[in-house]
């Protein structure tokens, strides 16, 4: 069993859980993480799979994910325990040929099921797989303190959040050049939040859930960690600025758009219109 723990994607998955917990982003059993495995990943660990557990309804249809495998955190499990006891806290699931069911093929040895946000994860994987032509593989949900705090004091719209965060650090439009999407409060794990987030993910890589947390997507574990780390740092600065009396100046469209030339990135200038 210990051999699977040394596989690169497996190790990176558990490390992200541990790093996120240590940052204070995933308290108790809060937050969730999923990774769409490559064919190479599956071949590397297939010998550890068991196909004895029953198929379960996903609750949504994700046809373009049929036959794919995902590593997913467990419902009610703690990120802080993932590194030491991954077989009890995470699982690998297989999606059936219709894209409507899943079954656990590894993990959660003491019982349980994948994260309650599984429909949201899979719907967003479905969207991102199409948009990125298969490059996107990671979906990460977390509860960063300052970003959540801002959702109670900023207008809940994409433009406001994007402009306010972009103003805080020049790295922001470099790390998330398409901006930040915002979804109003919904019951966690509901189909409604899954559908609204998936719609936002057609444009954004990071979506703020009002009064709840952040959902972000990327091609690697480092990418999603970097996105969240940057968003939360900018949110921390913004909270400090507001506490100190507010901004005395703000970044102009011309200043941000120079990043396009300097870094060769496609900054979405519509947020300044």
Tab-separated table of C-alpha atoms in Angstrom:
chain	number	residue	atom	x	y	z
A	1	UNK	CA	0.000	0.000	0.000
A	2	UNK	CA	2.811	2.434	0.752
A	3	UNK	CA	3.960	2.309	-2.871
A	4	UNK	CA	0.904	4.251	-4.074
A	5	UNK	CA	1.772	7.005	-1.587
A	6	UNK	CA	5.008	7.648	-3.480
A	7	UNK	CA	3.390	8.131	-6.888
A	8	UNK	CA	3.938	11.733	-7.987
A	9	UNK	CA	0.329	12.858	-8.555
A	10	UNK	CA	-0.767	11.133	-5.344
A	11	UNK	CA	1.949	12.849	-3.354
A	12	UNK	CA	1.174	16.266	-4.884
A	13	UNK	CA	-2.527	15.847	-4.086
A	14	UNK	CA	-1.833	15.093	-0.420
A	15	UNK	CA	0.719	17.884	-0.168
A	16	UNK	CA	-1.794	20.446	-1.448
A	17	UNK	CA	-4.295	19.310	1.185
A	18	UNK	CA	-1.648	19.670	3.890
A	19	UNK	CA	-0.409	23.058	2.659
A	20	UNK	CA	-3.954	24.371	2.411
A	21	UNK	CA	-4.819	23.246	5.930
A	22	UNK	CA	-1.660	24.890	7.274
A	23	UNK	CA	-2.653	28.164	5.582
A	24	UNK	CA	-5.963	28.086	7.423
A	25	UNK	CA	-7.983	27.642	4.244
A	26	UNK	CA	-9.571	24.303	5.150
A	27	UNK	CA	-10.656	24.168	8.771
A	28	UNK	CA	-12.203	21.012	10.273
A	29	UNK	CA	-13.770	19.097	7.369
A	30	UNK	CA	-14.172	22.216	5.235
A	31	UNK	CA	-13.226	22.400	1.569
A	32	UNK	CA	-12.532	19.774	-1.066
A	33	UNK	CA	-10.116	18.874	-3.843
A	34	UNK	CA	-10.390	16.798	-7.014
A	35	UNK	CA	-7.925	15.764	-9.701
A	36	UNK	CA	-8.763	14.331	-13.143
A	37	UNK	CA	-6.182	11.621	-13.618
A	38	UNK	CA	-4.264	11.150	-16.860
A	39	UNK	CA	-4.026	7.791	-18.604
A	40	UNK	CA	-0.456	7.549	-17.344
A	41	UNK	CA	-1.646	8.167	-13.758
A	42	UNK	CA	-4.288	5.463	-14.043
A	43	UNK	CA	-1.854	2.929	-15.473
A	44	UNK	CA	0.580	3.716	-12.671
A	45	UNK	CA	-1.873	2.863	-9.865
A	46	UNK	CA	-4.445	0.588	-11.491
A	47	UNK	CA	-3.020	-2.458	-9.687
A	48	UNK	CA	-4.332	-0.991	-6.425
A	49	UNK	CA	-7.924	-0.654	-7.679
A	50	UNK	CA	-10.874	-2.763	-6.583
A	51	UNK	CA	-14.165	-2.815	-8.498
A	52	UNK	CA	-16.330	-4.371	-5.777
A	53	UNK	CA	-18.181	-1.255	-4.601
A	54	UNK	CA	-21.516	-0.261	-6.128
A	55	UNK	CA	-22.176	2.470	-8.668
A	56	UNK	CA	-23.727	5.633	-7.213
A	57	UNK	CA	-25.672	8.444	-8.891
A	58	UNK	CA	-23.681	11.645	-9.363
A	59	UNK	CA	-26.799	13.817	-9.523
A	60	UNK	CA	-25.702	15.496	-12.756
A	61	UNK	CA	-24.701	14.279	-16.218
A	62	UNK	CA	-21.091	14.757	-17.369
A	63	UNK	CA	-20.901	12.858	-20.641
A	64	UNK	CA	-17.435	14.094	-21.621
A	65	UNK	CA	-16.029	12.613	-18.385
A	66	UNK	CA	-17.326	9.094	-19.072
A	67	UNK	CA	-14.709	6.471	-18.243
A	68	UNK	CA	-12.417	8.958	-16.501
A	69	UNK	CA	-10.862	8.524	-13.048
A	70	UNK	CA	-10.639	11.193	-10.336
A	71	UNK	CA	-8.821	11.462	-7.027
A	72	UNK	CA	-11.200	13.208	-4.606
A	73	UNK	CA	-11.285	14.176	-0.940
A	74	UNK	CA	-13.920	12.455	1.207
A	75	UNK	CA	-17.065	13.968	2.652
A	76	UNK	CA	-16.629	14.852	6.323
A	77	UNK	CA	-12.897	14.191	6.148
A	78	UNK	CA	-10.186	16.546	7.414
A	79	UNK	CA	-7.515	17.981	5.125
A	80	UNK	CA	-5.089	17.854	8.053
A	81	UNK	CA	-5.298	14.037	8.105
A	82	UNK	CA	-4.817	13.488	4.385
A	83	UNK	CA	-1.027	13.432	4.408
A	84	UNK	CA	-0.748	10.798	7.164
A	85	UNK	CA	-3.827	8.691	6.355
A	86	UNK	CA	-4.769	9.182	2.726
A	87	UNK	CA	-6.511	5.810	2.411
A	88	UNK	CA	-9.041	6.915	5.059
A	89	UNK	CA	-9.534	10.479	3.825
A	90	UNK	CA	-9.442	10.428	0.025
A	91	UNK	CA	-10.592	8.115	-2.722
A	92	UNK	CA	-10.211	7.413	-6.423
A	93	UNK	CA	-13.469	7.149	-8.339
A	94	UNK	CA	-14.375	5.918	-11.810
A	95	UNK	CA	-17.109	7.575	-13.903
A	96	UNK	CA	-19.379	5.146	-15.783
A	97	UNK	CA	-19.950	5.062	-19.554
A	98	UNK	CA	-23.013	7.333	-19.332
A	99	UNK	CA	-21.441	10.087	-17.231
A	100	UNK	CA	-24.206	9.760	-14.625
A	101	UNK	CA	-22.692	7.405	-12.035
A	102	UNK	CA	-19.451	6.863	-10.144
A	103	UNK	CA	-17.920	4.116	-8.049
A	104	UNK	CA	-15.051	4.145	-5.575
A	105	UNK	CA	-12.150	1.987	-6.763
A	106	UNK	CA	-9.632	2.972	-4.066
A	107	UNK	CA	-9.614	4.652	-0.669
A	108	UNK	CA	-12.086	5.574	2.082
A	109	UNK	CA	-11.202	2.238	3.647
A	110	UNK	CA	-13.219	2.983	6.786
A	111	UNK	CA	-16.314	3.925	4.842
A	112	UNK	CA	-17.711	7.167	3.532
A	113	UNK	CA	-18.255	8.831	0.195
A	114	UNK	CA	-16.605	11.487	-1.948
A	115	UNK	CA	-17.072	15.152	-1.083
A	116	UNK	CA	-20.645	16.425	-0.942
A	117	UNK	CA	-19.561	18.957	-3.569
A	118	UNK	CA	-18.855	16.155	-6.094
A	119	UNK	CA	-21.553	17.349	-8.570
A	120	UNK	CA	-20.017	20.828	-8.557
A	121	UNK	CA	-16.505	19.450	-9.040
A	122	UNK	CA	-17.492	17.192	-11.918
A	123	UNK	CA	-19.607	19.822	-13.673
A	124	UNK	CA	-16.674	22.223	-13.513
A	125	UNK	CA	-14.228	19.561	-14.675
A	126	UNK	CA	-16.566	18.959	-17.604
A	127	UNK	CA	-16.623	22.639	-18.550
A	128	UNK	CA	-12.884	23.134	-18.109
A	129	UNK	CA	-11.975	19.957	-19.997
A	130	UNK	CA	-13.799	21.282	-23.053
A	131	UNK	CA	-12.589	24.871	-22.810
A	132	UNK	CA	-8.918	23.984	-22.210
A	133	UNK	CA	-8.906	21.005	-24.598
A	134	UNK	CA	-8.111	18.662	-21.726
A	135	UNK	CA	-5.334	20.683	-20.062
A	136	UNK	CA	-7.283	21.559	-16.893
A	137	UNK	CA	-7.137	18.759	-14.326
A	138	UNK	CA	-7.552	20.246	-10.826
A	139	UNK	CA	-10.538	21.778	-9.018
A	140	UNK	CA	-9.897	23.225	-5.552
A	141	UNK	CA	-12.458	24.559	-3.047
A	142	UNK	CA	-11.371	26.329	0.125
A	143	UNK	CA	-12.379	28.848	2.797
A	144	UNK	CA	-9.856	31.745	2.864
A	145	UNK	CA	-10.671	34.210	5.629
A	146	UNK	CA	-10.145	37.576	3.945
A	147	UNK	CA	-11.724	36.674	0.609
A	148	UNK	CA	-14.852	35.464	2.411
A	149	UNK	CA	-14.838	38.637	4.522
A	150	UNK	CA	-14.854	40.792	1.397
A	151	UNK	CA	-17.954	39.016	0.117
A	152	UNK	CA	-19.863	40.714	2.935
A	153	UNK	CA	-18.683	44.249	2.113
A	154	UNK	CA	-18.164	44.348	-1.672
A	155	UNK	CA	-20.905	44.314	-4.283
A	156	UNK	CA	-21.404	40.723	-5.386
A	157	UNK	CA	-20.483	41.130	-9.019
A	158	UNK	CA	-17.540	40.016	-11.150
A	159	UNK	CA	-16.354	43.498	-12.061
A	160	UNK	CA	-16.213	44.832	-8.493
A	161	UNK	CA	-14.263	41.863	-7.108
A	162	UNK	CA	-11.876	41.772	-10.049
A	163	UNK	CA	-11.076	45.493	-10.002
A	164	UNK	CA	-10.675	45.638	-6.225
A	165	UNK	CA	-8.293	42.665	-6.138
A	166	UNK	CA	-6.360	43.712	-9.253
A	167	UNK	CA	-5.691	47.092	-7.624
A	168	UNK	CA	-3.866	45.481	-4.710
A	169	UNK	CA	-0.909	43.827	-6.478
A	170	UNK	CA	0.436	43.822	-10.052
A	171	UNK	CA	0.760	40.031	-9.767
A	172	UNK	CA	-3.031	39.682	-9.639
A	173	UNK	CA	-3.825	40.295	-13.332
A	174	UNK	CA	-0.787	38.160	-14.181
A	175	UNK	CA	-1.975	35.184	-12.108
A	176	UNK	CA	-5.701	35.501	-12.900
A	177	UNK	CA	-5.868	37.669	-16.050
A	178	UNK	CA	-9.471	36.699	-16.801
A	179	UNK	CA	-10.591	38.119	-13.477
A	180	UNK	CA	-12.768	36.717	-10.687
A	181	UNK	CA	-16.328	35.439	-10.939
A	182	UNK	CA	-18.806	35.771	-8.083
A	183	UNK	CA	-21.745	33.549	-7.124
A	184	UNK	CA	-24.316	34.537	-4.497
A	185	UNK	CA	-25.002	32.383	-1.470
A	186	UNK	CA	-26.418	28.899	-2.076
A	187	UNK	CA	-26.747	25.753	-0.013
A	188	UNK	CA	-23.387	23.929	-0.155
A	189	UNK	CA	-23.532	20.799	-2.282
A	190	UNK	CA	-26.684	21.902	-4.110
A	191	UNK	CA	-27.272	21.512	-7.833
A	192	UNK	CA	-27.913	25.270	-7.991
A	193	UNK	CA	-24.408	26.182	-6.845
A	194	UNK	CA	-22.970	23.552	-9.179
A	195	UNK	CA	-24.788	25.004	-12.182
A	196	UNK	CA	-23.984	28.651	-11.411
A	197	UNK	CA	-20.315	27.910	-10.759
A	198	UNK	CA	-19.996	25.867	-13.955
A	199	UNK	CA	-21.463	28.792	-15.909
A	200	UNK	CA	-18.927	31.182	-14.349
A	201	UNK	CA	-16.095	28.735	-15.075
A	202	UNK	CA	-16.722	29.200	-18.793
A	203	UNK	CA	-15.025	32.585	-18.344
A	204	UNK	CA	-13.059	32.471	-15.083
A	205	UNK	CA	-10.537	30.187	-13.346
A	206	UNK	CA	-11.509	31.455	-9.896
A	207	UNK	CA	-15.013	31.950	-8.497
A	208	UNK	CA	-15.907	33.462	-5.121
A	209	UNK	CA	-18.850	31.910	-3.305
A	210	UNK	CA	-20.431	34.669	-1.208
A	211	UNK	CA	-20.186	33.980	2.506
A	212	UNK	CA	-18.634	30.588	1.833
A	213	UNK	CA	-15.306	30.359	0.025
A	214	UNK	CA	-13.486	30.110	-3.284
A	215	UNK	CA	-13.594	27.615	-6.147
A	216	UNK	CA	-10.648	27.581	-8.532
A	217	UNK	CA	-9.461	25.516	-11.480
A	218	UNK	CA	-6.098	24.888	-13.114
A	219	UNK	CA	-3.908	22.486	-15.018
A	220	UNK	CA	-1.813	21.525	-11.978
A	221	UNK	CA	-1.774	21.470	-8.188
A	222	UNK	CA	0.782	24.281	-8.160
A	223	UNK	CA	-1.429	26.381	-10.418
A	224	UNK	CA	-4.553	26.227	-8.249
A	225	UNK	CA	-2.539	26.788	-5.073
A	226	UNK	CA	-0.893	29.801	-6.692
A	227	UNK	CA	-4.224	31.261	-7.777
A	228	UNK	CA	-5.752	30.964	-4.323
A	229	UNK	CA	-2.586	32.177	-2.605
A	230	UNK	CA	-2.573	35.308	-4.764
A	231	UNK	CA	-6.301	35.987	-4.408
A	232	UNK	CA	-6.165	35.645	-0.633
A	233	UNK	CA	-3.048	37.819	-0.316
A	234	UNK	CA	-4.724	40.550	-2.365
A	235	UNK	CA	-7.879	40.190	-0.258
A	236	UNK	CA	-5.788	40.535	2.913
A	237	UNK	CA	-4.202	43.738	1.629
A	238	UNK	CA	-7.628	45.080	0.633
A	239	UNK	CA	-9.060	44.350	4.085
A	240	UNK	CA	-6.101	46.203	5.628
A	241	UNK	CA	-6.546	49.146	3.256
A	242	UNK	CA	-10.233	49.402	4.096
A	243	UNK	CA	-9.427	49.263	7.816
A	244	UNK	CA	-6.897	52.099	7.319
A	245	UNK	CA	-9.434	54.420	5.731
A	246	UNK	CA	-9.608	53.265	2.129
A	247	UNK	CA	-7.630	53.859	-1.072
A	248	UNK	CA	-6.271	57.276	-2.023
A	249	UNK	CA	-5.601	56.217	-5.615
A	250	UNK	CA	-6.206	53.239	-7.867
A	251	UNK	CA	-4.503	51.473	-10.753
A	252	UNK	CA	-5.542	52.695	-14.193
A	253	UNK	CA	-6.538	50.609	-17.185
A	254	UNK	CA	-3.413	51.766	-19.015
A	255	UNK	CA	-1.161	50.594	-16.185
A	256	UNK	CA	-2.739	47.146	-16.039
A	257	UNK	CA	-2.815	46.716	-19.802
A	258	UNK	CA	0.945	47.251	-19.979
A	259	UNK	CA	1.168	43.823	-18.325
A	260	UNK	CA	-0.113	42.367	-21.589
A	261	UNK	CA	2.932	43.719	-23.379
A	262	UNK	CA	5.456	42.948	-20.626
A	263	UNK	CA	4.295	39.435	-19.790
A	264	UNK	CA	2.533	38.382	-22.979
A	265	UNK	CA	-0.735	37.648	-21.169
A	266	UNK	CA	-4.270	38.409	-22.289
A	267	UNK	CA	-5.617	40.713	-19.584
A	268	UNK	CA	-9.389	41.192	-19.802
A	269	UNK	CA	-9.624	44.950	-20.199
A	270	UNK	CA	-13.455	44.923	-20.180
A	271	UNK	CA	-13.372	45.171	-16.395
A	272	UNK	CA	-12.288	48.796	-16.815
A	273	UNK	CA	-15.128	49.803	-19.164
